[in-house]
PDB file of C-alpha atoms in Angstrom:
ATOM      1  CA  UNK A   1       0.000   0.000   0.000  1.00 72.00           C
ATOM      2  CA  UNK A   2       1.785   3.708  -0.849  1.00 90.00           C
ATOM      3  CA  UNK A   3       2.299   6.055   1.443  1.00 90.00           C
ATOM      4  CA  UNK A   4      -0.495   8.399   0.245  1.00 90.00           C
ATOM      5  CA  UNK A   5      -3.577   5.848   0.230  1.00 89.00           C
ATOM      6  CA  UNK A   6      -2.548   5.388   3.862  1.00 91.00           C
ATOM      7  CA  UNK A   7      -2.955   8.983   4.843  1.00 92.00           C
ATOM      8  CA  UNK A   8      -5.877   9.133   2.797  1.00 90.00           C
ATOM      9  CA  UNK A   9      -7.351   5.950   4.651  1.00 92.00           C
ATOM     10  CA  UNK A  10      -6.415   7.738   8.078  1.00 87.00           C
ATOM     11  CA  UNK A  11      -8.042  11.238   7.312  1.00 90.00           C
ATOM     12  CA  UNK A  12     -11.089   9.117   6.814  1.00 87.00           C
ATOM     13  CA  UNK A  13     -10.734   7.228   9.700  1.00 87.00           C
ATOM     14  CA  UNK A  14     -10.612  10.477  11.875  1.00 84.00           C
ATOM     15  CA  UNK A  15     -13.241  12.096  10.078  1.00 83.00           C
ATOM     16  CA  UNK A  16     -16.243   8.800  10.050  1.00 85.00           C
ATOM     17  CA  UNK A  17     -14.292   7.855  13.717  1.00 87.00           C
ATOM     18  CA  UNK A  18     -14.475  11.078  15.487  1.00 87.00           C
ATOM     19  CA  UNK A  19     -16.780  10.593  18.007  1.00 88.00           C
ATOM     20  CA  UNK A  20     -14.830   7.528  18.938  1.00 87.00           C
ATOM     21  CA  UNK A  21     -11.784   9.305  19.724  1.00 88.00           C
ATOM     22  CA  UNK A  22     -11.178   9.325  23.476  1.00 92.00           C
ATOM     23  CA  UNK A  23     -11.416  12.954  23.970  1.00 93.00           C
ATOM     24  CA  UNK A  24     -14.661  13.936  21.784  1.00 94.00           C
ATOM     25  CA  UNK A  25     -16.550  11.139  23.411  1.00 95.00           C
ATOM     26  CA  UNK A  26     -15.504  12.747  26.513  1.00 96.00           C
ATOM     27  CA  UNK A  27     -16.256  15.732  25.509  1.00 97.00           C
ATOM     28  CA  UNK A  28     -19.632  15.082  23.417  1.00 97.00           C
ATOM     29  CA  UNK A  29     -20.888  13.433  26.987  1.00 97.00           C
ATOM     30  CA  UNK A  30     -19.571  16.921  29.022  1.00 97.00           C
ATOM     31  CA  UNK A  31     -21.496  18.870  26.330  1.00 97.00           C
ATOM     32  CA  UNK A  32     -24.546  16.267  27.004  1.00 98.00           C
ATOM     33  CA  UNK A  33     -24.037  16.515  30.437  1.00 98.00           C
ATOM     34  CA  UNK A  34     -24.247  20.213  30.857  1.00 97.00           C
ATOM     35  CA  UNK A  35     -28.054  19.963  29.159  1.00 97.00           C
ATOM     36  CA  UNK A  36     -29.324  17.104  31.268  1.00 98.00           C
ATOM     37  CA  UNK A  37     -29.378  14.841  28.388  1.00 98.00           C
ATOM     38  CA  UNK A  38     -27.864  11.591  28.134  1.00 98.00           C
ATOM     39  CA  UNK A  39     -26.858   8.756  25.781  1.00 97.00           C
ATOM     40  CA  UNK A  40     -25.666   5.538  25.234  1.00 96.00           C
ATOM     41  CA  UNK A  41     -22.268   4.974  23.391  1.00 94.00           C
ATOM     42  CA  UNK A  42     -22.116   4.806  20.308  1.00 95.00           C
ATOM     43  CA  UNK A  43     -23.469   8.134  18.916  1.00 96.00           C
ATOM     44  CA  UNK A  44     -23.008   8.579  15.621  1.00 95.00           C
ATOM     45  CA  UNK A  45     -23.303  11.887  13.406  1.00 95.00           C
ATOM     46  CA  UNK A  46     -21.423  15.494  13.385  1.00 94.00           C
ATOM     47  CA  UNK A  47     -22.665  15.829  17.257  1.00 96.00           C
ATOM     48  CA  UNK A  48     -19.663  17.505  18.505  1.00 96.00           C
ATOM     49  CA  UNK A  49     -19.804  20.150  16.312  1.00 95.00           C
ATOM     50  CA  UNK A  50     -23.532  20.706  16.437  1.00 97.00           C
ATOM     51  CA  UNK A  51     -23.697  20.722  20.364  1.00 97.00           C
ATOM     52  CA  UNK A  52     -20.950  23.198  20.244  1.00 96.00           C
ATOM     53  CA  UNK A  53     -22.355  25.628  18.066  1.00 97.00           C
ATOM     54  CA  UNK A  54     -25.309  25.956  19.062  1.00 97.00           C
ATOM     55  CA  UNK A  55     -26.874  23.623  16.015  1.00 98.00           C
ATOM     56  CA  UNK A  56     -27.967  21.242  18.201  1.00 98.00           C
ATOM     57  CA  UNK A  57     -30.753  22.048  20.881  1.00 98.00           C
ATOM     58  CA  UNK A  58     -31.486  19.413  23.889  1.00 98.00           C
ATOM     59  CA  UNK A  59     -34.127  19.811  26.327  1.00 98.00           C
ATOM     60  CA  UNK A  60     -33.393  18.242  29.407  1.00 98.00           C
ATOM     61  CA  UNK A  61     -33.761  14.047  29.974  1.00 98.00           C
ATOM     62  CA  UNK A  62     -33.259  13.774  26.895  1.00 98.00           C
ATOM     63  CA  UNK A  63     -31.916   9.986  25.869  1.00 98.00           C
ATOM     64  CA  UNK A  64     -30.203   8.837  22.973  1.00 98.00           C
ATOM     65  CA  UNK A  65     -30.002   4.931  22.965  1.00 98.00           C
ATOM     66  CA  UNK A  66     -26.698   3.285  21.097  1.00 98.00           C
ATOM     67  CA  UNK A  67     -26.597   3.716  17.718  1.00 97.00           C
ATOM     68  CA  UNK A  68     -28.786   6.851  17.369  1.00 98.00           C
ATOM     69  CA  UNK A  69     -27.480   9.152  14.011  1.00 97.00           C
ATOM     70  CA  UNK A  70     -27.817  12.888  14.263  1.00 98.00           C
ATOM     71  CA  UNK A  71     -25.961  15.125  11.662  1.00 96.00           C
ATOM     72  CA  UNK A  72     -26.636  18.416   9.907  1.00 96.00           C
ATOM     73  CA  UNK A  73     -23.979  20.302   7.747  1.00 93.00           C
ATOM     74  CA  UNK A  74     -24.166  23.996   9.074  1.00 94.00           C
ATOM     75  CA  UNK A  75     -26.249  25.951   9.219  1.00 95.00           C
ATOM     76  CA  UNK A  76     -28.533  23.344   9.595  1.00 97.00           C
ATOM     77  CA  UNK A  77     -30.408  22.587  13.080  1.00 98.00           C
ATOM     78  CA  UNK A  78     -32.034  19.819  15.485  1.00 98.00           C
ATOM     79  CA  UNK A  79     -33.883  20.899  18.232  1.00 98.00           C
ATOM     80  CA  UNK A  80     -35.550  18.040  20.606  1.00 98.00           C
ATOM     81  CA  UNK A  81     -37.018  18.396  23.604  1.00 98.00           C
ATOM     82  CA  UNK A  82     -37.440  17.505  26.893  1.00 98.00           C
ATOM     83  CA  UNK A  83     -38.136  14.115  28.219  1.00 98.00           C
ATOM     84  CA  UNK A  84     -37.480  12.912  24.465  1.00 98.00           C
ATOM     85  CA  UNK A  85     -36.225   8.977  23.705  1.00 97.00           C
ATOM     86  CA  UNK A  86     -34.269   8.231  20.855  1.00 98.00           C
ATOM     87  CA  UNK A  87     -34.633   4.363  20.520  1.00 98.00           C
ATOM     88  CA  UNK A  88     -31.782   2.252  19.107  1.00 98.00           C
ATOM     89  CA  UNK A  89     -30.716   3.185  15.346  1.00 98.00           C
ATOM     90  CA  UNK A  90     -32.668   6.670  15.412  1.00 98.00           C
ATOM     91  CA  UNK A  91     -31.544   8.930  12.680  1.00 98.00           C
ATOM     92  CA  UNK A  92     -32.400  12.949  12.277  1.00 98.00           C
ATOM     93  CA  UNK A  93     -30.529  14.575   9.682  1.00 98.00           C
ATOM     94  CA  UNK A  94     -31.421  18.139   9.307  1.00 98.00           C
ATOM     95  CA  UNK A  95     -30.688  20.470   6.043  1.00 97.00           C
ATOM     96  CA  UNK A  96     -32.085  23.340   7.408  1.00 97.00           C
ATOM     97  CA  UNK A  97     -34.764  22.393  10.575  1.00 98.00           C
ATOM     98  CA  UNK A  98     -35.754  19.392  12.173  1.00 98.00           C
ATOM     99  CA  UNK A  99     -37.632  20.371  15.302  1.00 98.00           C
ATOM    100  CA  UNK A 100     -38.876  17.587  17.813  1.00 98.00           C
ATOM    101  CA  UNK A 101     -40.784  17.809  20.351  1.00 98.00           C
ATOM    102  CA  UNK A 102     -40.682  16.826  24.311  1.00 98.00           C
ATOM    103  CA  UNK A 103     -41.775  13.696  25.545  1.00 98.00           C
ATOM    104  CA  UNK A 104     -41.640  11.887  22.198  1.00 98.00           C
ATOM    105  CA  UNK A 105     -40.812   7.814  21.603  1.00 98.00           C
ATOM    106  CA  UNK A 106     -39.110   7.338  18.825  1.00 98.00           C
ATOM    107  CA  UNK A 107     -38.903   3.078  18.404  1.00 98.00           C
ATOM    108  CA  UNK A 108     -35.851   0.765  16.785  1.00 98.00           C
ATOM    109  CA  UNK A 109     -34.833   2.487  13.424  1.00 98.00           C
ATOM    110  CA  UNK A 110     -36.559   5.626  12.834  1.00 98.00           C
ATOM    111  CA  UNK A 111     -35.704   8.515  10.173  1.00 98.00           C
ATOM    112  CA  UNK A 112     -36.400  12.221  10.621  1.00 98.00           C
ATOM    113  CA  UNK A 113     -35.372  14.646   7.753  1.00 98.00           C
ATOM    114  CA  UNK A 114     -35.786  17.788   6.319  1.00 98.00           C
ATOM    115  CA  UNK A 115     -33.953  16.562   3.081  1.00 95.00           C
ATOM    116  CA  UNK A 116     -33.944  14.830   0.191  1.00 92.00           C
ATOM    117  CA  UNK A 117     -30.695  14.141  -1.917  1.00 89.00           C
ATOM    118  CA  UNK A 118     -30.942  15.668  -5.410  1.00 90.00           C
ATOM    119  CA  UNK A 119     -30.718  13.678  -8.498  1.00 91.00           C
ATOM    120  CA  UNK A 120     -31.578  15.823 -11.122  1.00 92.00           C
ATOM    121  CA  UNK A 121     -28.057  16.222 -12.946  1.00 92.00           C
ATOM    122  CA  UNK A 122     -27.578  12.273 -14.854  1.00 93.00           C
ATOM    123  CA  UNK A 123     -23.987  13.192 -15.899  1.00 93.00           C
ATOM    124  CA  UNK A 124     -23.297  13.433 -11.935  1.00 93.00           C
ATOM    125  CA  UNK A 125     -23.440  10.573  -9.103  1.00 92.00           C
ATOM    126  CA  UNK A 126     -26.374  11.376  -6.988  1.00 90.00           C
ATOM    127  CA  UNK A 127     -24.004  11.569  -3.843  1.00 88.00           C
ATOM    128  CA  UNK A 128     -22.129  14.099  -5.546  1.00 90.00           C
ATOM    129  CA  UNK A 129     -25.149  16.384  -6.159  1.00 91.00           C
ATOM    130  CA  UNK A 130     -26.074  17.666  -2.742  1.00 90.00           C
ATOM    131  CA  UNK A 131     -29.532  17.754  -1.103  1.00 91.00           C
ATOM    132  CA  UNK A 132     -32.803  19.914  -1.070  1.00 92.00           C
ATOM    133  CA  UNK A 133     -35.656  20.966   1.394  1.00 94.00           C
ATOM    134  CA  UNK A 134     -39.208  21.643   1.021  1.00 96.00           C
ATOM    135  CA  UNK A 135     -38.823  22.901   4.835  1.00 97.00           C
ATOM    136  CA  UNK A 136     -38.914  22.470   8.437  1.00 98.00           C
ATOM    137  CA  UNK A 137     -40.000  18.665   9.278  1.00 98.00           C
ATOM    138  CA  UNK A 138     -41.847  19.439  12.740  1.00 98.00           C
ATOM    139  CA  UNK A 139     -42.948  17.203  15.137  1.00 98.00           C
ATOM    140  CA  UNK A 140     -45.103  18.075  18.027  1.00 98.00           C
ATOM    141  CA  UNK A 141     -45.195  16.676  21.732  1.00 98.00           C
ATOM    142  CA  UNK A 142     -45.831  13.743  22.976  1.00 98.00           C
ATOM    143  CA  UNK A 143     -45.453  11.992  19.512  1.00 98.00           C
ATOM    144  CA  UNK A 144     -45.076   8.288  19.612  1.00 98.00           C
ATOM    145  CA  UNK A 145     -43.247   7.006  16.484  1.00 98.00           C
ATOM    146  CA  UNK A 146     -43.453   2.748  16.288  1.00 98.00           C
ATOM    147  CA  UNK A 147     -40.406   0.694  14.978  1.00 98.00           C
ATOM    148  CA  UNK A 148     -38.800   2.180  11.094  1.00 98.00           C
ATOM    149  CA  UNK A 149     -41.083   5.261  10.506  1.00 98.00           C
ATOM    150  CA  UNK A 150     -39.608   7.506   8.044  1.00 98.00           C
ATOM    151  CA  UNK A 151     -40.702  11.218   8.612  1.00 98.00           C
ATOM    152  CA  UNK A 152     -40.147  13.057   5.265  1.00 98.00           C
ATOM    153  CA  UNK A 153     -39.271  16.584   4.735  1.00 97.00           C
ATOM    154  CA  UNK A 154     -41.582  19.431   5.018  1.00 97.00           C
ATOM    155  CA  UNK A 155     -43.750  17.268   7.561  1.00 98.00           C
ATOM    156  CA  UNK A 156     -45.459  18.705  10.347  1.00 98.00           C
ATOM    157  CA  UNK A 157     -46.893  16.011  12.763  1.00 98.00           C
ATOM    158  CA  UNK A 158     -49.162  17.429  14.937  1.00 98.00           C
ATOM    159  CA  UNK A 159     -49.225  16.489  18.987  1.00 98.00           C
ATOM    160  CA  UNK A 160     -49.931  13.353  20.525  1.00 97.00           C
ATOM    161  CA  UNK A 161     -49.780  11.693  17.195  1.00 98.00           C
ATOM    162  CA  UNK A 162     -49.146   7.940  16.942  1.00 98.00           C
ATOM    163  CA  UNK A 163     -47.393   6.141  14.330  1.00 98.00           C
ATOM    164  CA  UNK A 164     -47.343   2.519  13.151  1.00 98.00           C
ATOM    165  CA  UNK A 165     -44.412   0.978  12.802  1.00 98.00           C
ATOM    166  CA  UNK A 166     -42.894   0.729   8.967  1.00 98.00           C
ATOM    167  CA  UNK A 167     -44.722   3.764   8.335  1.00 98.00           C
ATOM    168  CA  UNK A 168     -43.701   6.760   5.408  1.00 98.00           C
ATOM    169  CA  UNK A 169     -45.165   9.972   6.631  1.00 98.00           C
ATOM    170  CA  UNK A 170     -45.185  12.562   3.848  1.00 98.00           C
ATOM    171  CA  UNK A 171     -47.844  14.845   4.480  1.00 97.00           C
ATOM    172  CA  UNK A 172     -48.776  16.874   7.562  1.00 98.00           C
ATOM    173  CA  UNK A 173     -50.817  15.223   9.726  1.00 98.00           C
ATOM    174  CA  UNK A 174     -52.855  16.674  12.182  1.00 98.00           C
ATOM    175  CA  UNK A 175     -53.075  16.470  16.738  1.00 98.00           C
ATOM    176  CA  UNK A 176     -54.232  13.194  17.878  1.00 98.00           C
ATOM    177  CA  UNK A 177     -54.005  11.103  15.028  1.00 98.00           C
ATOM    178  CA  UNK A 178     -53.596   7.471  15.016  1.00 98.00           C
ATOM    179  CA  UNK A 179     -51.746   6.933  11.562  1.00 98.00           C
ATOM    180  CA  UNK A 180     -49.888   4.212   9.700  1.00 98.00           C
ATOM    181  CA  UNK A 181     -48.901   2.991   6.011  1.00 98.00           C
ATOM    182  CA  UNK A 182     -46.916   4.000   3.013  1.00 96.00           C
ATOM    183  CA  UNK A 183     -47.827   6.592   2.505  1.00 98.00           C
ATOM    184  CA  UNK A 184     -49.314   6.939   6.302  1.00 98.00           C
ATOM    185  CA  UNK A 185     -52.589   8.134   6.417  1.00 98.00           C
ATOM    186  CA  UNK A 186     -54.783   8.966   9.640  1.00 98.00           C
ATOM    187  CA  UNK A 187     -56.859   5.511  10.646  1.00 97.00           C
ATOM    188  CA  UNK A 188     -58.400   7.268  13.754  1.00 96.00           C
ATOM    189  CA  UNK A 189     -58.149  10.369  15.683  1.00 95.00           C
ATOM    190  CA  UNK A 190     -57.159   9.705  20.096  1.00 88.00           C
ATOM    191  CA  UNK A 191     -60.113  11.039  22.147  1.00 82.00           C
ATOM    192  CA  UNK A 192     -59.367  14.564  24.439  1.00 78.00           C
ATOM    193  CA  UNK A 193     -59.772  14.185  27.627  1.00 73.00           C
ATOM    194  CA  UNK A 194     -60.081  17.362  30.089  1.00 66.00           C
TER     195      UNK A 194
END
């Protein structure tokens, strides 16, 4: 192997690694620390750098189980709130906005984005080409997402919404809903009590 495919295969390994490093997993669980919020290793995603500038927003008791994925290139933001669970293999990946709410579930293998990779140029590999918004994906409190829900960008899901699992959300939909399917749609709304 030449000298220059190893130092290419190393500035990889510190880039896709970095939250591994002793130090930034030290620090990423100060940073966590300091907001009340908590998770368990591994935590995958540009964290560091979002927690740091102010890109990534934690309400307190928040909990990110292992494997949970959160990146956004800057200027791009998460916000999630309090009380908020992150289940194993969660990933939010923000363009511009993906705001969560507190006291959401968030089962085995969820996706929340604001994004969409472009693929319009066919002389360019879609990787290569970047990504697009139609907005803000919002979802309200006291959500309850079941196992592999994708939430799509521009979404807004409205409070105490629930989910099924394997579900492709890609239109709004609205406070106590009980929705599932691909493309979810709303089954039944949750009675309001009070």
């Amino acid at each position: 192997m030449r000298a220059a495919d190893l130092r290419l295969w190393g500035q990889k390994w510190r880039w896709y690694e970095r939250n591994s490093l002793p130090w930034n997993r030290a620090r990423i669980h100060w940073e966590l620390a300091a907001r009340q919020a908590f998770c368990r290793w591994p935590l995958h995603g540009n964290v560091l750098e979002m927690l740091r500038e102010g890109r990534l927003e934690l309400g307190p008791h928040v909990l990110f189980e292992p494997g949970v994925w959160l990146t956004s290139p800057a200027p791009g933001r998460i916000r999630i709130g309090g009380g908020t669970f992150l289940n194993l293999g969660v990933q939010v990946a923000a363009v511009e906005l993906v705001d969560i709410g507190e006291h959401c579930m968030f089962a085995n293998g969820c996706f929340v984005t604001d994004g969409s990779h472009r693929f319009e140029d066919p002389g360019r590999p879609v990787p290569w080409q970047g990504f697009t918004t139609k907005g803000p994906t919002r979802v309200g409190d006291n959500v309850w997402c079941g196992a592999h829900v994708v939430i799509t960008s521009g979404v807004t899901v409205g409070e105490r919404c629930v989910i099924g699992a394997n579900s492709v959300v890609t239109r709004d939909l609205p406070p106590f809903s009980i929705a599932a399917g691909a493309p979810a749609r709303v089954l039944e709304t949750i009675a309001q009590t009070g």
